[in-house]
CSV table of C-alpha atoms in Angstrom, one decimal:
chain,number,residue,atom,x,y,z
A,93,MET,CA,-56.6,-45.4,71.4
A,94,ALA,CA,-57.4,-46.0,67.8
A,95,SER,CA,-53.8,-46.3,66.8
A,96,LEU,CA,-50.2,-46.0,68.0
A,97,SER,CA,-49.0,-44.6,64.7
A,98,PHE,CA,-46.2,-42.2,65.1
A,99,THR,CA,-47.3,-39.2,63.0
A,100,GLN,CA,-46.7,-36.5,65.5
A,101,ILE,CA,-43.5,-34.5,64.8
A,102,ARG,CA,-42.2,-31.3,66.3
A,103,THR,CA,-43.4,-28.1,64.7
A,104,ASN,CA,-39.9,-26.6,64.6
A,105,ARG,CA,-38.4,-29.4,62.6
A,106,ASN,CA,-39.1,-27.8,59.1
A,107,ASN,CA,-35.4,-27.2,58.5
A,108,ASN,CA,-34.3,-30.7,59.5
A,109,SER,CA,-33.7,-33.4,56.9
A,110,VAL,CA,-36.4,-35.5,58.4
A,111,ALA,CA,-39.0,-33.2,57.0
A,112,GLU,CA,-38.1,-34.5,53.5
A,113,PHE,CA,-39.4,-38.0,54.5
A,114,ALA,CA,-42.9,-39.2,53.8
A,115,ARG,CA,-45.6,-38.4,56.3
A,116,ALA,CA,-47.4,-41.2,58.1
A,117,ARG,CA,-50.3,-42.9,56.4
A,118,PRO,CA,-53.8,-42.4,58.0
A,119,ARG,CA,-54.3,-44.1,61.3
A,120,THR,CA,-55.9,-47.5,61.4
A,121,THR,CA,-57.7,-49.3,64.1
A,122,TRP,CA,-56.1,-51.6,66.6
A,123,ALA,CA,-58.3,-54.7,66.3
A,124,ARG,CA,-59.3,-56.6,63.3
A,125,PRO,CA,-61.0,-59.6,64.9
A,126,THR,CA,-62.4,-60.9,61.5
A,127,ARG,CA,-58.8,-61.4,60.4
A,128,VAL,CA,-57.5,-63.1,63.5
A,129,GLY,CA,-57.5,-66.9,63.7
A,130,PHE,CA,-58.2,-67.4,60.0
A,131,LYS,CA,-55.2,-68.7,58.1
A,132,VAL,CA,-55.3,-67.6,54.5
A,133,PHE,CA,-53.0,-69.5,52.2
A,134,ALA,CA,-51.3,-67.2,49.7
A,135,SER,CA,-51.6,-67.9,46.0
A,136,GLN,CA,-48.7,-67.6,43.7
A,137,THR,CA,-49.9,-64.2,42.5
A,138,GLN,CA,-50.3,-62.7,46.0
A,139,ALA,CA,-48.4,-59.4,46.3
A,140,GLU,CA,-45.5,-59.3,48.7
A,141,PRO,CA,-46.4,-57.9,52.1
A,142,ASP,CA,-45.1,-54.3,52.7
A,143,LEU,CA,-42.8,-54.2,55.6
A,144,SER,CA,-42.3,-50.4,55.5
A,145,VAL,CA,-43.3,-48.3,58.4
A,146,THR,CA,-43.6,-44.5,59.0
A,147,VAL,CA,-42.8,-43.5,62.6
A,148,ASN,CA,-42.7,-39.9,63.7
A,149,GLY,CA,-42.8,-38.9,60.0
A,150,LEU,CA,-39.7,-41.0,59.5
A,151,HIS,CA,-40.0,-43.6,56.7
A,152,MET,CA,-38.2,-46.9,57.3
A,153,PRO,CA,-38.1,-49.8,54.8
A,154,ASN,CA,-38.9,-52.3,57.6
A,155,PRO,CA,-39.6,-52.1,61.3
A,156,PHE,CA,-36.2,-53.7,62.3
A,157,VAL,CA,-34.0,-51.3,64.2
A,158,ILE,CA,-30.5,-51.7,65.4
A,159,GLY,CA,-30.8,-51.3,69.2
A,160,SER,CA,-28.3,-49.0,71.0
A,161,GLY,CA,-25.2,-50.9,72.0
A,162,PRO,CA,-22.2,-52.6,70.5
A,163,PRO,CA,-23.8,-52.9,67.0
A,164,GLY,CA,-23.9,-49.1,66.8
A,165,THR,CA,-20.5,-48.3,68.2
A,166,ASN,CA,-18.9,-46.5,65.2
A,167,TYR,CA,-19.2,-45.5,61.6
A,168,THR,CA,-18.0,-48.8,60.2
A,169,VAL,CA,-20.6,-51.0,61.9
A,170,MET,CA,-23.4,-48.5,61.4
A,171,LYS,CA,-22.6,-48.3,57.7
A,172,ARG,CA,-22.7,-52.1,57.6
A,173,ALA,CA,-26.1,-52.1,59.2
A,174,PHE,CA,-27.5,-49.7,56.6
A,175,GLU,CA,-26.0,-51.8,53.8
A,176,GLU,CA,-27.5,-55.0,55.1
A,177,GLY,CA,-30.9,-53.3,55.1
A,178,TRP,CA,-31.9,-52.5,58.6
A,179,GLY,CA,-34.8,-50.1,58.9
A,180,ALA,CA,-33.0,-47.7,61.2
A,181,VAL,CA,-29.9,-47.6,63.4
A,182,ILE,CA,-29.7,-46.3,67.0
A,183,ALA,CA,-26.1,-45.5,67.8
A,184,LYS,CA,-24.5,-46.5,71.1
A,185,THR,CA,-25.3,-44.0,73.9
A,186,VAL,CA,-23.1,-40.9,74.0
A,187,SER,CA,-22.5,-38.3,76.6
A,188,LEU,CA,-20.5,-35.1,76.8
A,189,ASP,CA,-17.4,-36.5,78.6
A,190,ALA,CA,-16.4,-39.9,77.4
A,191,SER,CA,-13.2,-39.8,79.6
A,192,LYS,CA,-15.4,-40.8,82.5
A,193,VAL,CA,-16.5,-44.0,80.7
A,194,ILE,CA,-14.0,-46.8,81.4
A,195,ASN,CA,-15.0,-50.3,80.3
A,196,VAL,CA,-13.5,-53.6,81.5
A,197,THR,CA,-12.8,-56.9,79.8
A,198,PRO,CA,-14.3,-59.5,79.9
A,199,ARG,CA,-17.6,-57.7,80.1
A,200,TYR,CA,-20.0,-60.4,78.8
A,201,ALA,CA,-21.3,-63.7,80.1
A,202,ARG,CA,-23.6,-66.2,78.4
A,203,LEU,CA,-26.3,-68.6,79.7
A,204,ARG,CA,-26.8,-71.8,77.8
A,205,ALA,CA,-29.6,-74.3,77.9
A,206,GLY,CA,-28.5,-77.6,79.4
A,207,VAL,CA,-30.1,-81.1,79.4
A,208,ASN,CA,-31.8,-80.4,82.7
A,209,GLY,CA,-32.5,-76.7,82.3
A,210,SER,CA,-30.0,-73.9,82.5
A,211,VAL,CA,-26.3,-74.6,82.9
A,212,ASN,CA,-24.1,-71.7,83.7
A,213,GLY,CA,-20.5,-71.0,84.4
A,214,SER,CA,-19.3,-74.3,82.9
A,215,ALA,CA,-17.2,-74.9,79.8
A,216,LYS,CA,-19.1,-78.1,79.4
A,217,ALA,CA,-22.3,-76.2,78.7
A,218,LYS,CA,-22.8,-76.5,74.9
A,219,GLY,CA,-26.5,-75.9,74.6
A,220,GLN,CA,-28.3,-73.0,72.9
A,221,ILE,CA,-27.5,-69.5,74.2
A,222,ILE,CA,-30.6,-68.3,75.9
A,223,GLY,CA,-29.3,-65.5,78.1
A,224,TRP,CA,-26.6,-62.8,77.8
A,225,GLU,CA,-25.3,-60.5,80.5
A,226,ASN,CA,-23.2,-57.4,79.9
A,227,ILE,CA,-21.5,-55.0,82.3
A,228,GLU,CA,-20.6,-52.7,79.4
A,229,LEU,CA,-21.0,-48.9,79.7
A,230,ILE,CA,-22.0,-46.3,77.2
A,231,SER,CA,-19.7,-45.2,74.4
A,232,ASP,CA,-16.1,-44.6,75.5
A,233,ARG,CA,-15.3,-42.8,72.3
A,234,SER,CA,-14.9,-39.0,72.2
A,235,LEU,CA,-18.1,-37.2,71.5
A,236,ASP,CA,-16.5,-35.2,68.8
A,237,ILE,CA,-15.5,-38.4,67.0
A,238,MET,CA,-19.0,-39.8,67.3
A,239,LEU,CA,-20.6,-36.6,66.1
A,240,ASN,CA,-18.4,-36.5,63.0
A,241,GLU,CA,-19.4,-40.1,62.2
A,242,PHE,CA,-23.1,-39.3,62.6
A,243,LYS,CA,-22.6,-36.4,60.2
A,244,GLN,CA,-20.7,-38.6,57.7
A,245,LEU,CA,-23.4,-41.3,57.9
A,246,LYS,CA,-26.2,-38.8,57.2
A,247,GLU,CA,-24.3,-37.4,54.3
A,248,GLU,CA,-23.7,-40.8,52.8
A,249,TYR,CA,-27.2,-42.2,53.6
A,250,PRO,CA,-29.5,-39.2,53.7
A,251,ASP,CA,-32.6,-41.3,53.2
A,252,ARG,CA,-31.8,-43.7,56.0
A,253,ILE,CA,-32.9,-43.2,59.6
A,254,LEU,CA,-30.1,-42.6,62.2
A,255,ILE,CA,-31.1,-42.1,65.8
A,256,ALA,CA,-28.8,-40.9,68.5
A,257,SER,CA,-29.0,-42.4,72.0
A,258,ILE,CA,-28.0,-39.8,74.6
A,259,MET,CA,-27.5,-39.7,78.4
A,260,GLU,CA,-26.2,-37.1,80.8
A,261,GLU,CA,-25.8,-36.4,84.4
A,262,TYR,CA,-28.4,-34.5,86.4
A,263,ASN,CA,-27.5,-31.1,84.9
A,264,LYS,CA,-29.9,-29.1,82.7
A,265,ALA,CA,-27.1,-27.2,80.9
A,266,ALA,CA,-25.3,-30.5,80.1
A,267,TRP,CA,-28.4,-32.0,78.6
A,268,GLU,CA,-29.1,-28.9,76.5
A,269,GLU,CA,-25.5,-28.8,75.2
A,270,LEU,CA,-25.5,-32.5,74.3
A,271,ILE,CA,-28.8,-32.2,72.5
A,272,ASP,CA,-27.7,-29.1,70.5
A,273,ARG,CA,-24.4,-30.7,69.4
A,274,VAL,CA,-26.0,-34.0,68.5
A,275,GLU,CA,-28.8,-32.4,66.5
A,276,GLN,CA,-26.3,-30.4,64.4
A,277,THR,CA,-25.1,-33.7,62.8
A,278,GLY,CA,-28.5,-34.2,61.2
A,279,VAL,CA,-29.7,-37.2,63.1
A,280,ASP,CA,-33.4,-38.0,62.7
A,281,ALA,CA,-34.4,-38.6,66.3
A,282,LEU,CA,-33.2,-39.0,69.8
A,283,GLU,CA,-33.5,-41.9,72.1
A,284,ILE,CA,-33.0,-40.9,75.7
A,285,ASN,CA,-31.3,-43.6,77.8
A,286,PHE,CA,-33.2,-43.6,81.1
A,287,SER,CA,-32.6,-47.3,81.7
A,288,CYS,CA,-28.9,-48.5,81.7
A,289,PRO,CA,-28.9,-50.7,84.8
A,290,HIS,CA,-25.2,-50.7,85.7
A,291,GLY,CA,-22.4,-48.3,86.1
A,292,MET,CA,-24.2,-45.2,85.1
A,293,PRO,CA,-26.8,-45.1,87.9
A,294,GLU,CA,-23.9,-44.5,90.2
A,295,ARG,CA,-23.6,-41.0,88.6
A,296,LYS,CA,-27.4,-40.4,88.7
A,297,MET,CA,-27.7,-41.4,85.1
A,298,GLY,CA,-29.6,-44.1,83.2
A,299,ALA,CA,-31.9,-46.2,85.3
A,300,ALA,CA,-31.4,-43.8,88.3
A,301,VAL,CA,-33.6,-41.4,86.3
A,302,GLY,CA,-36.0,-44.0,84.8
A,303,GLN,CA,-36.8,-45.4,88.3
A,304,ASP,CA,-37.6,-42.0,89.8
A,305,CYS,CA,-40.7,-40.5,88.2
A,306,ALA,CA,-40.2,-37.0,89.7
A,307,LEU,CA,-36.6,-36.9,88.4
A,308,LEU,CA,-37.7,-38.3,85.0
A,309,GLU,CA,-40.4,-35.7,84.6
A,310,GLU,CA,-37.9,-32.9,85.2
A,311,VAL,CA,-35.3,-34.3,82.8
A,312,CYS,CA,-37.9,-35.0,80.2
A,313,GLY,CA,-39.0,-31.4,80.5
A,314,TRP,CA,-35.4,-30.2,79.8
A,315,VAL,CA,-35.0,-32.5,76.9
A,316,ASN,CA,-38.2,-31.8,75.2
A,317,ALA,CA,-37.9,-28.0,75.6
A,318,LYS,CA,-34.6,-28.2,73.7
A,319,ALA,CA,-35.1,-31.0,71.2
A,320,THR,CA,-36.3,-30.2,67.7
A,321,VAL,CA,-36.5,-33.9,66.5
A,322,PRO,CA,-38.7,-36.7,67.8
A,323,VAL,CA,-37.7,-38.1,71.2
A,324,TRP,CA,-38.1,-41.6,72.4
A,325,ALA,CA,-37.7,-42.4,76.1
A,326,LYS,CA,-36.1,-45.8,76.7
A,327,MET,CA,-37.6,-47.5,79.8
A,328,THR,CA,-36.0,-49.7,82.4
A,329,PRO,CA,-37.7,-53.0,83.3
A,330,ASN,CA,-36.2,-52.8,86.8
A,331,ILE,CA,-39.2,-51.2,88.3
A,332,THR,CA,-42.5,-52.5,89.7
A,333,ASP,CA,-44.9,-50.8,87.2
A,334,ILE,CA,-43.3,-49.8,84.0
A,335,THR,CA,-46.4,-47.9,82.9
A,336,GLN,CA,-45.7,-45.2,85.5
A,337,PRO,CA,-42.4,-43.8,84.0
A,338,ALA,CA,-43.8,-44.4,80.4
A,339,ARG,CA,-46.8,-42.2,81.3
A,340,VAL,CA,-44.6,-39.5,82.7
A,341,ALA,CA,-42.4,-39.5,79.7
A,342,LEU,CA,-45.3,-39.1,77.3
A,343,ARG,CA,-47.0,-36.4,79.4
A,344,SER,CA,-43.6,-34.6,79.5
A,345,GLY,CA,-43.4,-34.3,75.7
A,346,CYS,CA,-41.7,-37.4,74.4
A,347,GLU,CA,-43.2,-38.8,71.2
A,348,GLY,CA,-42.5,-42.4,71.9
A,349,ILE,CA,-41.5,-45.1,74.3
A,350,ALA,CA,-38.8,-47.8,73.8
A,351,ALA,CA,-39.0,-50.9,76.0
A,352,ILE,CA,-37.3,-52.7,77.5
A,353,ASN,CA,-33.6,-52.2,78.3
A,354,THR,CA,-31.7,-55.0,80.0
A,355,ILE,CA,-32.8,-56.6,83.3
A,356,MET,CA,-30.5,-56.3,86.3
A,357,SER,CA,-28.9,-59.7,86.9
A,358,VAL,CA,-26.1,-61.9,88.2
A,359,MET,CA,-25.4,-64.4,85.5
A,360,GLY,CA,-24.1,-67.0,87.9
A,361,ILE,CA,-21.2,-68.4,89.9
A,362,ASN,CA,-18.5,-70.5,88.4
A,363,LEU,CA,-18.7,-73.7,90.5
A,364,ASP,CA,-15.0,-74.5,89.8
A,365,THR,CA,-13.5,-71.1,90.8
A,366,LEU,CA,-16.4,-69.9,93.1
A,367,ARG,CA,-16.2,-66.6,91.3
A,368,PRO,CA,-19.1,-64.7,89.7
A,369,GLU,CA,-19.4,-64.2,85.9
A,370,PRO,CA,-18.3,-62.2,84.0
A,371,CYS,CA,-15.1,-62.3,86.1
A,372,VAL,CA,-12.8,-59.4,86.1
A,373,GLU,CA,-9.6,-59.9,88.1
A,374,GLY,CA,-11.6,-62.3,90.3
A,375,TYR,CA,-14.6,-60.0,90.9
A,376,SER,CA,-17.8,-59.0,89.1
A,377,THR,CA,-20.8,-56.6,89.4
A,378,PRO,CA,-24.5,-57.1,88.5
A,379,GLY,CA,-25.2,-56.3,84.9
A,380,GLY,CA,-27.9,-56.2,82.2
A,381,TYR,CA,-29.6,-59.4,81.1
A,382,SER,CA,-30.8,-59.9,77.5
A,383,SER,CA,-31.3,-62.4,74.8
A,384,LYS,CA,-34.0,-65.1,74.3
A,385,ALA,CA,-34.7,-65.6,78.0
A,386,VAL,CA,-36.0,-62.1,78.5
A,387,HIS,CA,-38.4,-62.1,75.6
A,388,PRO,CA,-41.5,-63.1,77.6
A,389,ILE,CA,-40.8,-60.5,80.2
A,390,ALA,CA,-40.3,-57.9,77.5
A,391,LEU,CA,-43.6,-58.9,75.9
A,392,ALA,CA,-45.4,-58.4,79.2
A,393,LYS,CA,-43.9,-54.9,79.7
A,394,VAL,CA,-44.7,-53.8,76.2
A,395,MET,CA,-48.2,-55.1,76.5
A,396,SER,CA,-48.7,-53.1,79.7
A,397,ILE,CA,-47.4,-49.9,78.1
A,398,ALA,CA,-49.4,-50.4,75.0
A,399,LYS,CA,-52.6,-50.9,76.9
A,400,MET,CA,-51.9,-47.8,79.0
A,401,MET,CA,-51.2,-45.7,75.8
A,402,LYS,CA,-54.4,-46.9,74.2
A,403,SER,CA,-56.6,-46.1,77.2
A,404,GLU,CA,-55.0,-42.9,78.4
A,405,PHE,CA,-53.6,-41.3,75.1
A,406,GLY,CA,-56.2,-42.6,72.7
A,407,ASP,CA,-56.4,-39.4,70.7
A,408,LYS,CA,-52.7,-38.9,70.3
A,409,ASP,CA,-50.2,-40.5,67.9
A,410,PHE,CA,-47.4,-41.8,70.1
A,411,SER,CA,-45.3,-44.8,69.3
A,412,LEU,CA,-43.8,-47.8,70.9
A,413,SER,CA,-40.6,-49.6,70.0
A,414,GLY,CA,-40.3,-53.2,71.3
A,415,ILE,CA,-37.0,-54.6,72.6
A,416,GLY,CA,-36.1,-58.0,74.1
A,417,GLY,CA,-34.9,-61.3,72.8
A,418,VAL,CA,-35.7,-60.9,69.1
A,419,GLU,CA,-34.0,-63.5,67.0
A,420,THR,CA,-36.7,-64.5,64.6
A,421,GLY,CA,-39.5,-62.9,62.5
A,422,GLY,CA,-42.0,-64.6,64.8
A,423,ASP,CA,-40.4,-62.8,67.9
A,424,ALA,CA,-40.9,-59.5,66.1
A,425,ALA,CA,-44.4,-60.3,65.1
A,426,GLU,CA,-45.3,-60.8,68.7
A,427,PHE,CA,-44.2,-57.3,69.6
A,428,ILE,CA,-46.1,-55.8,66.7
A,429,LEU,CA,-49.2,-57.8,67.6
A,430,LEU,CA,-48.9,-56.1,71.0
A,431,GLY,CA,-48.8,-52.6,69.5
A,432,ALA,CA,-45.1,-52.0,68.7
A,433,ASN,CA,-44.4,-49.8,65.7
A,434,THR,CA,-40.8,-50.9,65.5
A,435,VAL,CA,-38.7,-53.7,66.9
A,436,GLN,CA,-35.1,-53.3,68.1
A,437,VAL,CA,-32.4,-55.9,68.0
A,438,CYS,CA,-29.0,-55.7,69.8
A,439,THR,CA,-27.9,-58.9,71.4
A,440,GLY,CA,-29.3,-60.8,68.4
A,441,VAL,CA,-26.9,-58.9,66.1
A,442,MET,CA,-24.0,-59.6,68.4
A,443,MET,CA,-24.8,-63.4,68.2
A,444,HIS,CA,-25.9,-63.7,64.6
A,445,GLY,CA,-24.4,-60.7,62.7
A,446,TYR,CA,-25.9,-57.8,60.7
A,447,GLY,CA,-27.3,-60.2,58.0
A,448,LEU,CA,-29.9,-61.3,60.6
A,449,VAL,CA,-32.2,-58.6,59.2
A,450,LYS,CA,-32.7,-60.6,56.0
A,451,GLN,CA,-33.9,-63.6,58.0
A,452,LEU,CA,-36.1,-61.4,60.2
A,453,SER,CA,-37.7,-59.8,57.1
A,454,ALA,CA,-38.3,-63.0,55.3
A,455,GLU,CA,-39.9,-64.7,58.4
A,456,LEU,CA,-42.1,-61.7,59.1
A,457,LYS,CA,-43.3,-61.7,55.5
A,458,ASP,CA,-44.1,-65.4,55.8
A,459,PHE,CA,-46.2,-64.7,58.9
A,460,MET,CA,-48.0,-61.9,57.1
A,461,LYS,CA,-48.7,-64.1,54.1
A,462,ALA,CA,-50.1,-66.9,56.2
A,463,HIS,CA,-52.7,-64.4,57.7
A,464,ASN,CA,-53.2,-62.4,54.6
A,465,PHE,CA,-51.8,-59.2,56.1
A,466,SER,CA,-50.5,-56.8,53.5
A,467,SER,CA,-48.9,-54.2,55.9
A,468,ILE,CA,-47.6,-53.9,59.4
A,469,GLU,CA,-50.6,-51.7,60.3
A,470,ASP,CA,-52.9,-54.6,59.4
A,471,PHE,CA,-52.0,-56.5,62.5
A,472,ARG,CA,-50.3,-54.0,64.8
A,473,GLY,CA,-52.0,-54.2,68.2
A,474,VAL,CA,-54.5,-56.9,67.2
A,475,SER,CA,-53.6,-59.2,70.2
A,476,LEU,CA,-54.0,-56.5,72.8
A,477,GLN,CA,-57.8,-57.1,73.0
A,478,TYR,CA,-57.2,-60.7,74.3
A,479,PHE,CA,-55.6,-59.6,77.5
A,480,THR,CA,-57.8,-59.1,80.5
A,481,THR,CA,-57.8,-59.6,84.3
A,482,HIS,CA,-57.7,-63.0,86.1
A,483,MET,CA,-61.2,-62.3,87.5
A,484,ASP,CA,-62.5,-61.7,84.0
A,485,LEU,CA,-60.9,-65.0,82.9
A,486,VAL,CA,-62.8,-66.8,85.6
A,487,ARG,CA,-66.0,-65.2,84.7
A,488,ARG,CA,-65.6,-66.0,81.0
A,489,GLN,CA,-64.8,-69.6,81.7
A,490,GLN,CA,-67.8,-70.0,84.0
A,491,GLU,CA,-70.1,-68.5,81.4
A,492,ALA,CA,-68.6,-70.8,78.7
A,493,ILE,CA,-69.1,-73.9,80.9
A,494,GLN,CA,-72.7,-72.9,81.4
A,495,GLN,CA,-73.3,-72.4,77.7
A,496,ARG,CA,-71.7,-75.8,76.9
A,497,LYS,CA,-74.0,-77.4,79.5
A,498,ALA,CA,-77.0,-75.8,78.0
A,499,VAL,CA,-76.4,-77.1,74.5
A,500,ARG,CA,-74.8,-80.4,75.5
A,501,LYS,CA,-76.1,-83.3,73.5
A,502,GLY,CA,-75.7,-87.0,73.8
A,503,LEU,CA,-75.3,-89.3,76.8
A,504,GLN,CA,-72.6,-88.8,79.4
A,505,SER,CA,-72.7,-92.3,80.8
A,506,ASP,CA,-74.1,-95.8,80.1
A,507,LYS,CA,-76.5,-95.3,83.0
A,508,ASP,CA,-78.3,-92.6,81.1
A,509,TRP,CA,-79.7,-94.9,78.4
A,510,THR,CA,-83.5,-95.3,78.5
A,511,GLY,CA,-85.7,-97.8,76.7
A,512,ASP,CA,-88.3,-95.2,75.6
A,513,GLY,CA,-85.9,-92.8,73.9
A,514,PHE,CA,-83.3,-95.2,72.6
A,515,VAL,CA,-83.4,-94.1,69.0
A,516,LYS,CA,-83.3,-90.5,69.7
A,517,GLU,CA,-80.5,-91.0,72.2
A,518,THR,CA,-78.6,-92.8,69.6
A,519,GLU,CA,-79.1,-90.1,67.0
A,520,SER,CA,-77.9,-87.5,69.5
A,521,MET,CA,-74.4,-89.0,69.4
A,522,VAL,CA,-74.1,-89.3,65.6
A,523,SER,CA,-71.8,-86.7,64.0
A,524,ASN,CA,-73.0,-86.8,60.4
């Protein structure tokens, strides 16, 4: 499609605070091949790149969004995120009955890079953290408390974007009640958690829905019939073809896709105790894998979704939020180059703090200056055009080889010299 800009909003949102925000700028094209590959060095008078984005009619000062999880657990930390300058905050996932949510401790485990690759489960491992596993559930705080904090945040920061992440069991009435109560707080959008890989699927929640397209279609129908604010569907990577549920979500009324949630994993076995990590009373359970190691996987999933959206929904303005291993501005730029409108960060904040957004913004601006991009839309989706099939790669290389042979100049071997054309043969190998 020409663009993945998120300008579509629901028609019955006129009484919502979101309507006060600026509408999206006109759509732009995906590819700008004349800009790619040419580094333009900024002069001292070059204007600062504009990091602001408009998604679903929601204006954000930058594309960096706090991903649903520990960084959005309560009023205090979400307020901190706004104060530090994050473009938007997605709160930790809530449901109607928090009493069913019981977390354990420890619930995290880390993977560090060792001298000979990855070292796990050892106190001696001091390398860079490249992987992070969690077995944490959704919010264990009362829904009433969370809703009061949403309302307080919107009252104190009316021009900032607060998104509620929600999840419920397979029950239409429960979904409708949850949506109604959450929307009354004034949140700007909803992210539907169809992707939590542990704990919740046992109750037919999270990834249990995201992995079943028929179930997903039904629940998306319930959600979108009730919601009056934009809805993002958060996808699980724990599926063969992530474009299938993404397609279903968009066809069922969702305005956007967020991808990816964590990857089902076993972090490792402690070779001293022979117990798995994270270890709770000697036992563990598979959990969600995140951090730097998942970044290439996330890029591939986002690329697949973006190409599907472009080819199948070309005349509609849906959006894409990239998630997975973002710790630098360059990491974020890669997601945007693949078509993402926004970039979510969760584990990165847990490792580096809320001030990370300043580094991300500065590094993304440096990237934009180096390529003479003035806005996010200038380069969003530009790299999608360079992905093709393996068969096409073979064809392209064969054609390129033939072209090089056709214009090849100079002698390939000493045996090729001739007495008659000696001067011309010499000239054929001179570069200036």
